[in-house]
Amino acid sequence: MPHRRKELTGHAHALLDAVVAISSDLDLASVLQRIVRAACELTNAGYGAIGVVGADGEISEFLVHGMDAETQAAIGAPPRGRGILGLLIKDPRPLRLHDLNVHAASYGFPANHPPMETFLGVPVRIRGTIFGNLYLTEKDGGEDFTETDVMLVEALASAAGFVIENARAYTLGERRRQWLQAAAELVDELQPPLQHDEALRRVARAASHVVRARGTAVVHAEDDPAEAADTAVIATVDDEEALRVELLALLQSVQGPVEDPQECRVGAIRALVVPLRSHLTGAALLITFFDEHTHALEAEERELLISFADQAALALDRAQAMSDRAQLAVIGDRERIARDLHDTVIQRLFATGLHLQGASMGTDDPVLAERIGKAVDDLDHTIRDIRGTIFELTSDGQASLKTRTRTLAREYARLLGHNPEVTIEGPVDTAVSPEVAEQVVPVLREALSNVSRHAKASRTSVLLHCADGLLVLEVADDGVGPGTPDHESGLRNARTRSVDLGGSFDLLPRDPQGTVFRWTVPVG
């Protein structure tokens, strides 16, 4: 006789439907929600929840069925695992109660919580380890949960363990993919030339796109807490200023340099502090602020975040190394050009000047001798200019005093109606102290401004001369002369600056016409 399959009826059919339902998704949050719904349907419970037990032994995630979002919001923060819920965590065995309110371990309900009496709790295990607990309350008709309900929910929990394990593996793989993609995109974004603060901003933004947190921040580890919090790069937070206040409190609580990732708590503030182990850029910290209520993949997420921070540090080092290499290539070219100018051009000009001087000594024509002398003077002036250019080519590329002087003179060409002639002599950028150098530009600006407003000059020359421990700034024009101005606020400032530095200031007539503005100070 052919074998006849027995049709599933009653509880067995309902259990099979529940197992099929919870197995039809791989997203962990959806799986957990399906498990709670299936448990409620199996037992005719009005309310159900699954509490995921975290590494600290408290409930790290709490998903509810049978309660609308408004009611959950009115109740407030989800439970952490006290009272009856905590009893199941400490003693993971099925628990069935007629009235949970009269149990000795009852912790009471928060405000706005619906009334509940009948209760059934069953642990959910994954390979022998407690993953969480299923909580069911308010069976239809006010009846108690039965032994059959316990067996059905235990069977569902057993099947749920395998489903949850598969969903966790899938979710973890997906999270790894997301973090790896974020790290790869960050590497593509961090291309030279790139300022360090902008690079840190991109690190914070990349982390914020993936991390499950209420805010991320990147701070300069070498700054004091107040300055670090003020200059921190912050991403993904509704109230940035409030987070800066929390960040300051957190940084003030950290003792010594952060060399390894550490979870920090300051009152209600909870954050993961991860060092960006960059060797070529300034030390920095990636700080992630979490809510008190965390998710089921907290431990795995922590490791993924730490791995991302290490990859971000490598990306920062790579970008800085590429920038340094490009800068070294430019410096190499500049030094080669400087050598060619010094070894070839200047030597040829110098030799040409010597030949011209020899020629002038061998002629009796005074007009020709004067013209040759003028040509030699022009060559000397050209050699000085080339030497100044050589020095700038071999400098570190920062805005030197020579560069700032020439730049300011070019700025005033439009106001003057002509280009000032700039001559720079001596070790201006090496012998002059930074304190003195900072005063030169405002003084030169005042001198050129004075010429443009009052002199009506057709020619202006600027001389910056450093020798014998003195720096001389001289601005000469062929205008109407110094005159006797009613007030000299700008000139008074120049005089005050020179006196403060132990120098002197003079405004003299120029022969045959014009004015000489001379400002003299010690170099240091």
Short mmCIF file of C-alpha atoms in Angstrom, two decimals:
data_model
loop_
_atom_site.label_atom_id
_atom_site.label_comp_id
_atom_site.label_asym_id
_atom_site.label_seq_id
_atom_site.Cartn_x
_atom_site.Cartn_y
_atom_site.Cartn_z
CA MET A 1 0.00 0.00 0.00
CA PRO A 2 1.28 3.44 -0.77
CA HIS A 3 2.57 5.51 2.14
CA ARG A 4 0.06 8.17 3.17
CA ARG A 5 1.50 11.43 4.58
CA LYS A 6 -0.27 12.53 7.66
CA GLU A 7 -1.57 16.09 7.40
CA LEU A 8 -0.19 18.43 10.04
CA THR A 9 -2.85 19.87 12.24
CA GLY A 10 -3.18 22.23 15.15
CA HIS A 11 -0.05 23.32 16.98
CA ALA A 12 2.35 21.39 14.74
CA HIS A 13 1.05 23.20 11.67
CA ALA A 14 1.27 26.55 13.40
CA LEU A 15 4.85 25.82 14.52
CA LEU A 16 5.87 24.82 10.99
CA ASP A 17 4.35 28.00 9.59
CA ALA A 18 6.24 30.02 12.20
CA VAL A 19 9.57 28.37 11.36
CA VAL A 20 9.01 28.98 7.65
CA ALA A 21 8.11 32.60 8.37
CA ILE A 22 11.23 33.35 10.39
CA SER A 23 13.45 31.63 7.80
CA SER A 24 12.32 33.80 4.89
CA ASP A 25 14.66 36.76 5.56
CA LEU A 26 18.38 37.32 6.13
CA ASP A 27 18.28 40.80 7.62
CA LEU A 28 18.87 40.35 11.36
CA ALA A 29 16.46 43.03 12.51
CA SER A 30 13.72 41.63 10.27
CA VAL A 31 14.42 38.08 11.49
CA LEU A 32 14.14 39.13 15.13
CA GLN A 33 10.89 40.94 14.44
CA ARG A 34 9.48 37.88 12.67
CA ILE A 35 10.45 35.65 15.60
CA VAL A 36 8.56 37.83 18.08
CA ARG A 37 5.49 37.99 15.84
CA ALA A 38 5.54 34.21 15.30
CA ALA A 39 5.80 33.58 19.05
CA CYS A 40 2.81 35.84 19.71
CA GLU A 41 0.76 34.07 17.04
CA LEU A 42 1.69 30.62 18.39
CA THR A 43 0.59 31.46 21.93
CA ASN A 44 -2.12 34.07 21.26
CA ALA A 45 -0.08 36.59 23.28
CA GLY A 46 -1.09 40.24 23.11
CA TYR A 47 2.47 41.54 23.51
CA GLY A 48 5.85 40.06 22.69
CA ALA A 49 9.48 41.14 22.74
CA ILE A 50 12.95 39.75 22.20
CA GLY A 51 15.79 41.08 24.28
CA VAL A 52 19.31 40.59 22.94
CA VAL A 53 21.86 40.11 25.72
CA GLY A 54 25.04 42.14 25.24
CA ALA A 55 28.59 41.39 26.32
CA ASP A 56 28.01 43.28 29.58
CA GLY A 57 25.17 40.93 30.56
CA GLU A 58 22.47 43.55 29.97
CA ILE A 59 19.90 43.87 27.20
CA SER A 60 21.58 45.64 24.31
CA GLU A 61 18.61 45.52 21.92
CA PHE A 62 14.89 45.20 22.59
CA LEU A 63 12.38 44.58 19.78
CA VAL A 64 8.66 44.75 20.57
CA HIS A 65 5.51 43.38 18.87
CA GLY A 66 1.93 44.41 19.67
CA MET A 67 2.76 47.94 20.78
CA ASP A 68 2.61 50.94 18.43
CA ALA A 69 5.44 53.43 18.01
CA GLU A 70 3.64 56.20 19.91
CA THR A 71 3.25 54.02 22.99
CA GLN A 72 6.90 52.94 22.85
CA ALA A 73 7.97 56.58 22.55
CA ALA A 74 5.79 57.52 25.54
CA ILE A 75 7.35 54.76 27.66
CA GLY A 76 10.86 56.03 26.94
CA ALA A 77 14.13 54.12 26.94
CA PRO A 78 13.92 50.34 26.47
CA PRO A 79 14.65 48.06 29.43
CA ARG A 80 18.22 47.09 30.29
CA GLY A 81 17.42 43.76 31.99
CA ARG A 82 16.20 44.32 35.52
CA GLY A 83 13.38 42.71 37.39
CA ILE A 84 11.67 39.74 35.70
CA LEU A 85 13.63 40.35 32.49
CA GLY A 86 16.90 40.22 34.40
CA LEU A 87 15.83 37.03 36.15
CA LEU A 88 15.80 35.21 32.81
CA ILE A 89 19.27 36.56 32.01
CA LYS A 90 20.68 35.26 35.29
CA ASP A 91 18.77 31.96 35.14
CA PRO A 92 18.12 31.12 31.44
CA ARG A 93 15.26 28.68 31.88
CA PRO A 94 11.62 28.98 30.75
CA LEU A 95 9.61 31.09 33.18
CA ARG A 96 5.78 31.04 33.30
CA LEU A 97 3.88 33.39 35.65
CA HIS A 98 0.22 34.00 36.41
CA ASP A 99 0.88 37.61 37.47
CA LEU A 100 4.34 39.05 36.98
CA ASN A 101 3.49 42.07 39.15
CA VAL A 102 3.44 40.01 42.36
CA HIS A 103 6.70 38.16 41.72
CA ALA A 104 9.49 38.90 44.14
CA ALA A 105 11.81 40.01 41.32
CA SER A 106 9.23 42.37 39.79
CA TYR A 107 10.79 45.76 39.10
CA GLY A 108 7.58 47.56 38.16
CA PHE A 109 6.57 49.28 34.95
CA PRO A 110 7.56 52.77 33.81
CA ALA A 111 4.97 55.48 33.22
CA ASN A 112 2.67 55.06 30.20
CA HIS A 113 3.36 51.32 30.06
CA PRO A 114 0.33 49.11 29.26
CA PRO A 115 -0.82 46.86 32.14
CA MET A 116 0.46 43.28 31.93
CA GLU A 117 -0.08 40.21 34.11
CA THR A 118 0.39 36.78 32.52
CA PHE A 119 3.96 36.15 31.41
CA LEU A 120 6.08 33.60 29.55
CA GLY A 121 9.82 33.89 29.05
CA VAL A 122 12.01 31.50 27.06
CA PRO A 123 15.79 31.81 26.34
CA VAL A 124 17.11 31.78 22.77
CA ARG A 125 20.43 29.96 22.35
CA ILE A 126 22.98 29.87 19.53
CA ARG A 127 25.35 26.90 19.76
CA GLY A 128 24.79 26.66 23.50
CA THR A 129 25.37 30.36 24.13
CA ILE A 130 22.54 32.63 25.25
CA PHE A 131 21.71 35.11 22.50
CA GLY A 132 18.67 36.60 24.20
CA ASN A 133 15.23 35.91 25.57
CA LEU A 134 11.70 35.82 24.20
CA TYR A 135 9.17 37.60 26.44
CA LEU A 136 5.41 37.08 25.95
CA THR A 137 2.55 38.64 27.97
CA GLU A 138 -1.23 39.01 28.04
CA LYS A 139 -2.53 35.76 26.56
CA ASP A 140 -5.98 36.13 25.01
CA GLY A 141 -8.84 36.06 27.47
CA GLY A 142 -6.54 36.66 30.43
CA GLU A 143 -5.66 32.96 30.53
CA ASP A 144 -2.34 31.64 31.77
CA PHE A 145 0.27 30.40 29.35
CA THR A 146 0.21 26.59 29.20
CA GLU A 147 2.85 23.88 29.12
CA THR A 148 2.01 23.50 25.43
CA ASP A 149 2.81 27.17 24.92
CA VAL A 150 6.15 26.63 26.63
CA MET A 151 6.99 23.66 24.37
CA LEU A 152 5.94 25.54 21.22
CA VAL A 153 7.98 28.62 22.10
CA GLU A 154 10.97 26.48 23.10
CA ALA A 155 10.79 24.70 19.73
CA LEU A 156 10.50 28.04 17.96
CA ALA A 157 13.45 29.40 19.95
CA SER A 158 15.54 26.36 19.01
CA ALA A 159 14.82 26.90 15.30
CA ALA A 160 15.27 30.63 15.73
CA GLY A 161 18.83 30.08 17.00
CA PHE A 162 19.92 28.65 13.64
CA VAL A 163 18.06 31.34 11.70
CA ILE A 164 19.60 34.08 13.83
CA GLU A 165 23.08 32.62 13.36
CA ASN A 166 22.67 32.66 9.58
CA ALA A 167 21.24 36.18 9.67
CA ARG A 168 24.11 37.39 11.87
CA ALA A 169 26.67 35.90 9.49
CA TYR A 170 24.96 37.56 6.54
CA THR A 171 24.62 40.89 8.34
CA LEU A 172 28.23 40.81 9.48
CA GLY A 173 29.37 40.06 5.93
CA GLU A 174 27.29 42.94 4.64
CA ARG A 175 28.70 45.27 7.29
CA ARG A 176 32.23 44.22 6.38
CA ARG A 177 31.48 44.99 2.75
CA GLN A 178 30.15 48.43 3.69
CA TRP A 179 33.19 49.26 5.81
CA LEU A 180 35.62 48.03 3.14
CA GLN A 181 33.80 50.11 0.53
CA ALA A 182 33.98 53.17 2.80
CA ALA A 183 37.72 52.63 3.28
CA ALA A 184 38.28 52.21 -0.47
CA GLU A 185 36.33 55.37 -1.26
CA LEU A 186 38.32 57.24 1.38
CA VAL A 187 41.59 56.20 -0.27
CA ASP A 188 40.28 57.56 -3.58
CA GLU A 189 39.29 60.85 -1.93
CA LEU A 190 42.56 61.41 -0.09
CA GLN A 191 44.63 62.60 -3.03
CA PRO A 192 47.28 65.32 -2.86
CA PRO A 193 47.34 68.23 -2.58
CA LEU A 194 45.18 67.98 0.53
CA GLN A 195 45.20 69.99 3.75
CA HIS A 196 45.42 67.94 6.95
CA ASP A 197 42.18 69.30 8.44
CA GLU A 198 40.30 68.58 5.21
CA ALA A 199 41.69 65.04 5.24
CA LEU A 200 40.41 64.51 8.79
CA ARG A 201 37.03 65.92 7.76
CA ARG A 202 36.79 63.31 5.03
CA VAL A 203 37.72 60.55 7.49
CA ALA A 204 34.93 61.65 9.85
CA ARG A 205 32.44 61.87 7.00
CA ALA A 206 33.39 58.44 5.64
CA ALA A 207 32.99 56.82 9.07
CA SER A 208 29.68 58.59 9.67
CA HIS A 209 28.20 57.15 6.48
CA VAL A 210 28.60 53.59 7.77
CA VAL A 211 28.76 53.58 11.56
CA ARG A 212 25.60 53.07 13.59
CA ALA A 213 26.06 55.91 16.04
CA ARG A 214 24.64 59.32 16.83
CA GLY A 215 27.81 61.19 16.02
CA THR A 216 31.45 60.92 14.99
CA ALA A 217 34.32 63.31 15.61
CA VAL A 218 38.00 63.51 14.67
CA VAL A 219 40.24 65.55 16.97
CA HIS A 220 43.91 66.51 17.06
CA ALA A 221 45.33 64.32 19.80
CA GLU A 222 48.22 66.67 20.56
CA ASP A 223 45.97 69.66 21.42
CA ASP A 224 44.69 70.39 24.92
CA PRO A 225 41.08 69.22 25.51
CA ALA A 226 39.49 72.65 25.09
CA GLU A 227 41.28 73.41 21.82
CA ALA A 228 40.75 69.86 20.52
CA ALA A 229 37.00 70.03 21.18
CA ASP A 230 36.77 73.48 19.61
CA THR A 231 38.60 72.47 16.41
CA ALA A 232 37.17 68.93 16.15
CA VAL A 233 35.62 67.77 12.89
CA ILE A 234 32.10 66.50 13.67
CA ALA A 235 29.71 64.55 11.46
CA THR A 236 26.20 63.04 11.70
CA VAL A 237 24.71 64.69 14.74
CA ASP A 238 21.62 66.85 15.08
CA ASP A 239 23.06 69.24 17.66
CA GLU A 240 26.74 69.81 16.91
CA GLU A 241 27.32 72.27 19.76
CA ALA A 242 25.84 69.86 22.30
CA LEU A 243 28.15 67.13 21.03
CA ARG A 244 31.14 69.49 21.36
CA VAL A 245 30.25 69.93 25.03
CA GLU A 246 30.13 66.14 25.46
CA LEU A 247 33.39 65.84 23.52
CA LEU A 248 35.14 68.28 25.86
CA ALA A 249 33.94 66.35 28.92
CA LEU A 250 35.12 63.11 27.33
CA LEU A 251 38.57 64.45 26.42
CA GLN A 252 39.04 65.87 29.91
CA SER A 253 38.38 62.41 31.36
CA VAL A 254 40.99 60.68 29.19
CA GLN A 255 44.25 60.13 31.05
CA GLY A 256 47.42 60.34 28.98
CA PRO A 257 47.82 59.57 25.28
CA VAL A 258 45.38 57.08 23.72
CA GLU A 259 47.51 54.32 22.22
CA ASP A 260 44.84 51.60 21.97
CA PRO A 261 41.09 51.70 21.32
CA GLN A 262 39.10 52.22 24.47
CA GLU A 263 35.47 52.60 25.38
CA CYS A 264 34.87 55.64 27.57
CA ARG A 265 31.92 56.55 29.76
CA VAL A 266 31.39 59.96 31.35
CA GLY A 267 27.98 60.04 33.00
CA ALA A 268 25.48 59.35 30.22
CA ILE A 269 28.14 59.88 27.55
CA ARG A 270 29.34 56.68 25.92
CA ALA A 271 31.94 56.69 23.17
CA LEU A 272 34.57 54.55 21.50
CA VAL A 273 37.93 56.33 21.14
CA VAL A 274 40.19 54.92 18.42
CA PRO A 275 43.64 56.36 17.61
CA LEU A 276 44.45 57.06 13.96
CA ARG A 277 47.91 55.49 13.88
CA SER A 278 49.37 57.75 11.20
CA HIS A 279 53.15 58.09 11.04
CA LEU A 280 53.44 61.02 8.61
CA THR A 281 50.60 63.27 9.77
CA GLY A 282 49.67 64.67 13.15
CA ALA A 283 48.27 62.32 15.78
CA ALA A 284 44.47 62.20 15.76
CA LEU A 285 41.59 60.34 17.40
CA LEU A 286 38.42 58.99 15.79
CA ILE A 287 35.66 59.21 18.41
CA THR A 288 32.26 57.57 17.91
CA PHE A 289 29.38 58.48 20.23
CA PHE A 290 26.83 55.74 20.89
CA ASP A 291 23.39 55.80 22.40
CA GLU A 292 22.86 53.99 25.67
CA HIS A 293 20.75 51.52 23.69
CA THR A 294 23.12 49.61 21.40
CA HIS A 295 22.61 47.03 18.67
CA ALA A 296 23.20 43.29 18.55
CA LEU A 297 26.42 43.49 16.55
CA GLU A 298 28.19 45.79 18.98
CA ALA A 299 31.34 43.66 19.42
CA GLU A 300 31.72 42.98 15.70
CA GLU A 301 30.97 46.60 14.85
CA ARG A 302 33.69 47.70 17.23
CA GLU A 303 36.28 45.58 15.44
CA LEU A 304 35.12 46.85 12.03
CA LEU A 305 35.40 50.45 13.20
CA ILE A 306 38.91 49.85 14.57
CA SER A 307 39.93 48.22 11.28
CA PHE A 308 38.52 51.21 9.37
CA ALA A 309 40.54 53.59 11.55
CA ASP A 310 43.74 51.67 10.74
CA GLN A 311 42.97 51.80 7.02
CA ALA A 312 42.13 55.51 7.28
CA ALA A 313 45.52 56.11 8.94
CA LEU A 314 47.23 54.28 6.09
CA ALA A 315 45.28 56.40 3.60
CA LEU A 316 46.43 59.55 5.39
CA ASP A 317 50.05 58.35 5.29
CA ARG A 318 49.72 57.50 1.60
CA ALA A 319 48.30 60.93 0.74
CA GLN A 320 51.00 62.68 2.77
CA ALA A 321 53.76 60.56 1.19
CA MET A 322 52.50 61.36 -2.31
CA SER A 323 52.34 65.05 -1.41
CA ASP A 324 55.88 64.95 0.01
CA ARG A 325 57.17 63.16 -3.08
CA ALA A 326 55.59 65.76 -5.37
CA GLN A 327 57.05 68.56 -3.25
CA LEU A 328 60.49 66.93 -3.32
CA ALA A 329 60.27 66.73 -7.12
CA VAL A 330 59.48 70.44 -7.28
CA ILE A 331 62.29 71.24 -4.86
CA GLY A 332 64.67 69.15 -6.95
CA ASP A 333 63.74 71.07 -10.09
CA ARG A 334 64.09 74.40 -8.28
CA GLU A 335 67.53 73.45 -6.97
CA ARG A 336 68.63 72.37 -10.44
CA ILE A 337 67.47 75.68 -11.92
CA ALA A 338 69.20 77.56 -9.08
CA ARG A 339 72.46 75.70 -9.76
CA ASP A 340 72.25 76.48 -13.46
CA LEU A 341 71.62 80.16 -12.72
CA HIS A 342 74.52 80.30 -10.27
CA ASP A 343 77.07 78.17 -12.12
CA THR A 344 76.30 79.33 -15.65
CA VAL A 345 74.29 82.53 -15.96
CA ILE A 346 75.86 84.53 -13.12
CA GLN A 347 79.38 83.46 -14.09
CA ARG A 348 78.83 84.51 -17.67
CA LEU A 349 77.36 87.85 -16.62
CA PHE A 350 80.25 88.39 -14.24
CA ALA A 351 82.77 87.56 -17.00
CA THR A 352 80.97 89.91 -19.37
CA GLY A 353 81.19 92.68 -16.78
CA LEU A 354 84.93 92.13 -16.41
CA HIS A 355 85.40 92.33 -20.19
CA LEU A 356 83.42 95.56 -20.32
CA GLN A 357 85.45 97.05 -17.47
CA GLY A 358 88.63 96.12 -19.34
CA ALA A 359 87.25 97.73 -22.49
CA SER A 360 86.38 100.94 -20.66
CA MET A 361 89.93 101.21 -19.36
CA GLY A 362 91.28 100.96 -22.89
CA THR A 363 89.22 103.77 -24.44
CA ASP A 364 89.83 107.51 -24.42
CA ASP A 365 86.25 108.38 -25.32
CA PRO A 366 84.58 109.59 -22.10
CA VAL A 367 81.07 109.13 -23.54
CA LEU A 368 81.80 105.51 -24.46
CA ALA A 369 83.45 104.90 -21.07
CA GLU A 370 80.33 106.26 -19.33
CA ARG A 371 78.05 104.04 -21.41
CA ILE A 372 80.21 101.01 -20.65
CA GLY A 373 80.17 101.86 -16.93
CA LYS A 374 76.38 102.10 -16.99
CA ALA A 375 76.22 98.72 -18.70
CA VAL A 376 78.46 97.24 -15.99
CA ASP A 377 76.21 98.72 -13.28
CA ASP A 378 73.18 97.18 -14.99
CA LEU A 379 74.93 93.82 -15.04
CA ASP A 380 75.70 94.13 -11.33
CA HIS A 381 72.05 94.93 -10.66
CA THR A 382 70.96 91.92 -12.75
CA ILE A 383 73.36 89.65 -10.86
CA ARG A 384 71.88 90.81 -7.54
CA ASP A 385 68.37 90.12 -8.81
CA ILE A 386 69.37 86.65 -10.01
CA ARG A 387 70.98 85.89 -6.66
CA GLY A 388 67.74 86.90 -4.95
CA THR A 389 65.85 84.59 -7.29
CA ILE A 390 68.29 81.77 -6.53
CA PHE A 391 67.71 82.20 -2.81
CA GLU A 392 63.95 82.07 -3.27
CA LEU A 393 64.24 78.98 -5.45
CA THR A 394 66.22 77.18 -2.74
CA SER A 395 63.92 78.26 0.11
CA ASP A 396 61.31 75.93 1.59
CA GLY A 397 58.47 77.45 -0.39
CA GLN A 398 57.03 79.41 2.53
CA ALA A 399 56.18 83.09 2.15
CA SER A 400 59.64 84.59 2.79
CA LEU A 401 60.23 88.24 3.60
CA LYS A 402 61.64 88.74 0.11
CA THR A 403 58.55 87.23 -1.46
CA ARG A 404 56.19 89.27 0.68
CA THR A 405 58.10 92.46 -0.13
CA ARG A 406 57.91 91.88 -3.88
CA THR A 407 54.26 90.78 -3.68
CA LEU A 408 53.26 93.95 -1.81
CA ALA A 409 55.13 96.14 -4.30
CA ARG A 410 53.24 94.51 -7.17
CA GLU A 411 49.95 95.08 -5.35
CA TYR A 412 50.60 98.85 -5.27
CA ALA A 413 51.49 99.11 -8.97
CA ARG A 414 47.88 99.96 -9.88
CA LEU A 415 47.60 102.68 -7.22
CA LEU A 416 50.98 104.17 -8.07
CA GLY A 417 50.43 104.08 -11.82
CA HIS A 418 53.77 102.34 -12.33
CA ASN A 419 55.70 99.27 -11.15
CA PRO A 420 58.00 99.97 -8.20
CA GLU A 421 61.62 98.88 -8.62
CA VAL A 422 62.46 96.39 -5.86
CA THR A 423 66.05 95.72 -4.76
CA ILE A 424 66.81 93.23 -1.98
CA GLU A 425 70.34 92.89 -0.69
CA GLY A 426 71.88 90.69 1.97
CA PRO A 427 70.63 87.67 3.95
CA VAL A 428 67.16 89.09 4.51
CA ASP A 429 65.42 85.75 5.01
CA THR A 430 68.07 84.15 7.19
CA ALA A 431 69.45 86.95 9.38
CA VAL A 432 66.26 88.86 10.16
CA SER A 433 64.31 87.55 13.15
CA PRO A 434 60.61 86.64 12.72
CA GLU A 435 59.61 89.44 15.10
CA VAL A 436 61.33 92.06 12.92
CA ALA A 437 60.18 90.47 9.66
CA GLU A 438 56.54 90.71 10.78
CA GLN A 439 56.90 94.51 11.10
CA VAL A 440 58.44 95.09 7.68
CA VAL A 441 55.33 94.43 5.57
CA PRO A 442 52.99 96.88 7.41
CA VAL A 443 55.69 99.55 7.37
CA LEU A 444 56.27 99.06 3.63
CA ARG A 445 52.51 99.17 3.05
CA GLU A 446 52.32 102.52 4.84
CA ALA A 447 55.25 103.90 2.83
CA LEU A 448 53.79 102.88 -0.54
CA SER A 449 50.34 104.09 0.50
CA ASN A 450 51.83 107.46 1.40
CA VAL A 451 53.53 107.70 -2.03
CA SER A 452 50.34 106.76 -3.88
CA ARG A 453 48.25 109.38 -2.03
CA HIS A 454 50.58 112.35 -1.82
CA ALA A 455 53.73 112.09 -3.93
CA LYS A 456 52.35 112.23 -7.52
CA ALA A 457 55.48 110.29 -8.45
CA SER A 458 56.34 108.71 -11.80
CA ARG A 459 59.00 106.46 -10.35
CA THR A 460 59.31 104.59 -7.05
CA SER A 461 62.07 102.35 -5.78
CA VAL A 462 62.08 99.96 -2.81
CA LEU A 463 65.35 98.88 -1.18
CA LEU A 464 65.50 96.19 1.50
CA HIS A 465 69.10 95.92 2.70
CA CYS A 466 70.51 93.67 5.42
CA ALA A 467 74.11 94.12 6.58
CA ASP A 468 76.14 94.67 9.75
CA GLY A 469 73.29 93.64 12.01
CA LEU A 470 70.87 96.22 10.60
CA LEU A 471 67.87 95.98 8.32
CA VAL A 472 67.17 99.07 6.21
CA LEU A 473 63.88 99.58 4.37
CA GLU A 474 64.10 102.52 2.01
CA VAL A 475 61.32 103.76 -0.27
CA ALA A 476 62.30 106.59 -2.63
CA ASP A 477 60.14 108.47 -5.16
CA ASP A 478 60.54 111.40 -7.58
CA GLY A 479 57.37 113.15 -6.49
CA VAL A 480 56.61 116.55 -4.96
CA GLY A 481 58.64 116.02 -1.82
CA PRO A 482 57.75 115.30 1.81
CA GLY A 483 56.17 118.67 2.56
CA THR A 484 54.75 119.39 6.00
CA PRO A 485 51.64 117.23 6.49
CA ASP A 486 49.12 118.33 9.10
CA HIS A 487 49.04 114.85 10.63
CA GLU A 488 51.11 111.72 10.15
CA SER A 489 49.18 108.89 11.75
CA GLY A 490 50.64 106.29 9.37
CA LEU A 491 54.16 107.71 9.62
CA ARG A 492 53.80 107.87 13.39
CA ASN A 493 53.00 104.15 13.40
CA ALA A 494 56.15 103.48 11.35
CA ARG A 495 58.20 105.55 13.77
CA THR A 496 56.68 103.75 16.77
CA ARG A 497 57.45 100.35 15.26
CA SER A 498 61.09 101.33 14.70
CA VAL A 499 61.48 102.71 18.23
CA ASP A 500 59.94 99.59 19.74
CA LEU A 501 62.53 97.51 17.89
CA GLY A 502 65.42 99.78 18.89
CA GLY A 503 65.76 101.46 15.48
CA SER A 504 65.07 104.79 13.80
CA PHE A 505 62.85 106.38 11.16
CA ASP A 506 63.54 109.28 8.81
CA LEU A 507 61.55 111.04 6.09
CA LEU A 508 64.04 112.98 3.96
CA PRO A 509 64.01 115.05 0.76
CA ARG A 510 65.49 113.36 -2.30
CA ASP A 511 67.87 115.09 -4.71
CA PRO A 512 66.88 116.52 -7.16
CA GLN A 513 63.24 115.98 -6.12
CA GLY A 514 61.07 113.53 -4.24
CA THR A 515 61.14 111.84 -0.87
CA VAL A 516 63.15 109.11 0.84
CA PHE A 517 61.38 107.00 3.45
CA ARG A 518 64.09 105.26 5.52
CA TRP A 519 63.27 102.76 8.27
CA THR A 520 66.21 101.16 10.11
CA VAL A 521 66.07 98.49 12.84
CA PRO A 522 68.37 95.80 14.25
CA VAL A 523 67.90 92.42 12.59
CA GLY A 524 67.08 90.68 15.88
#
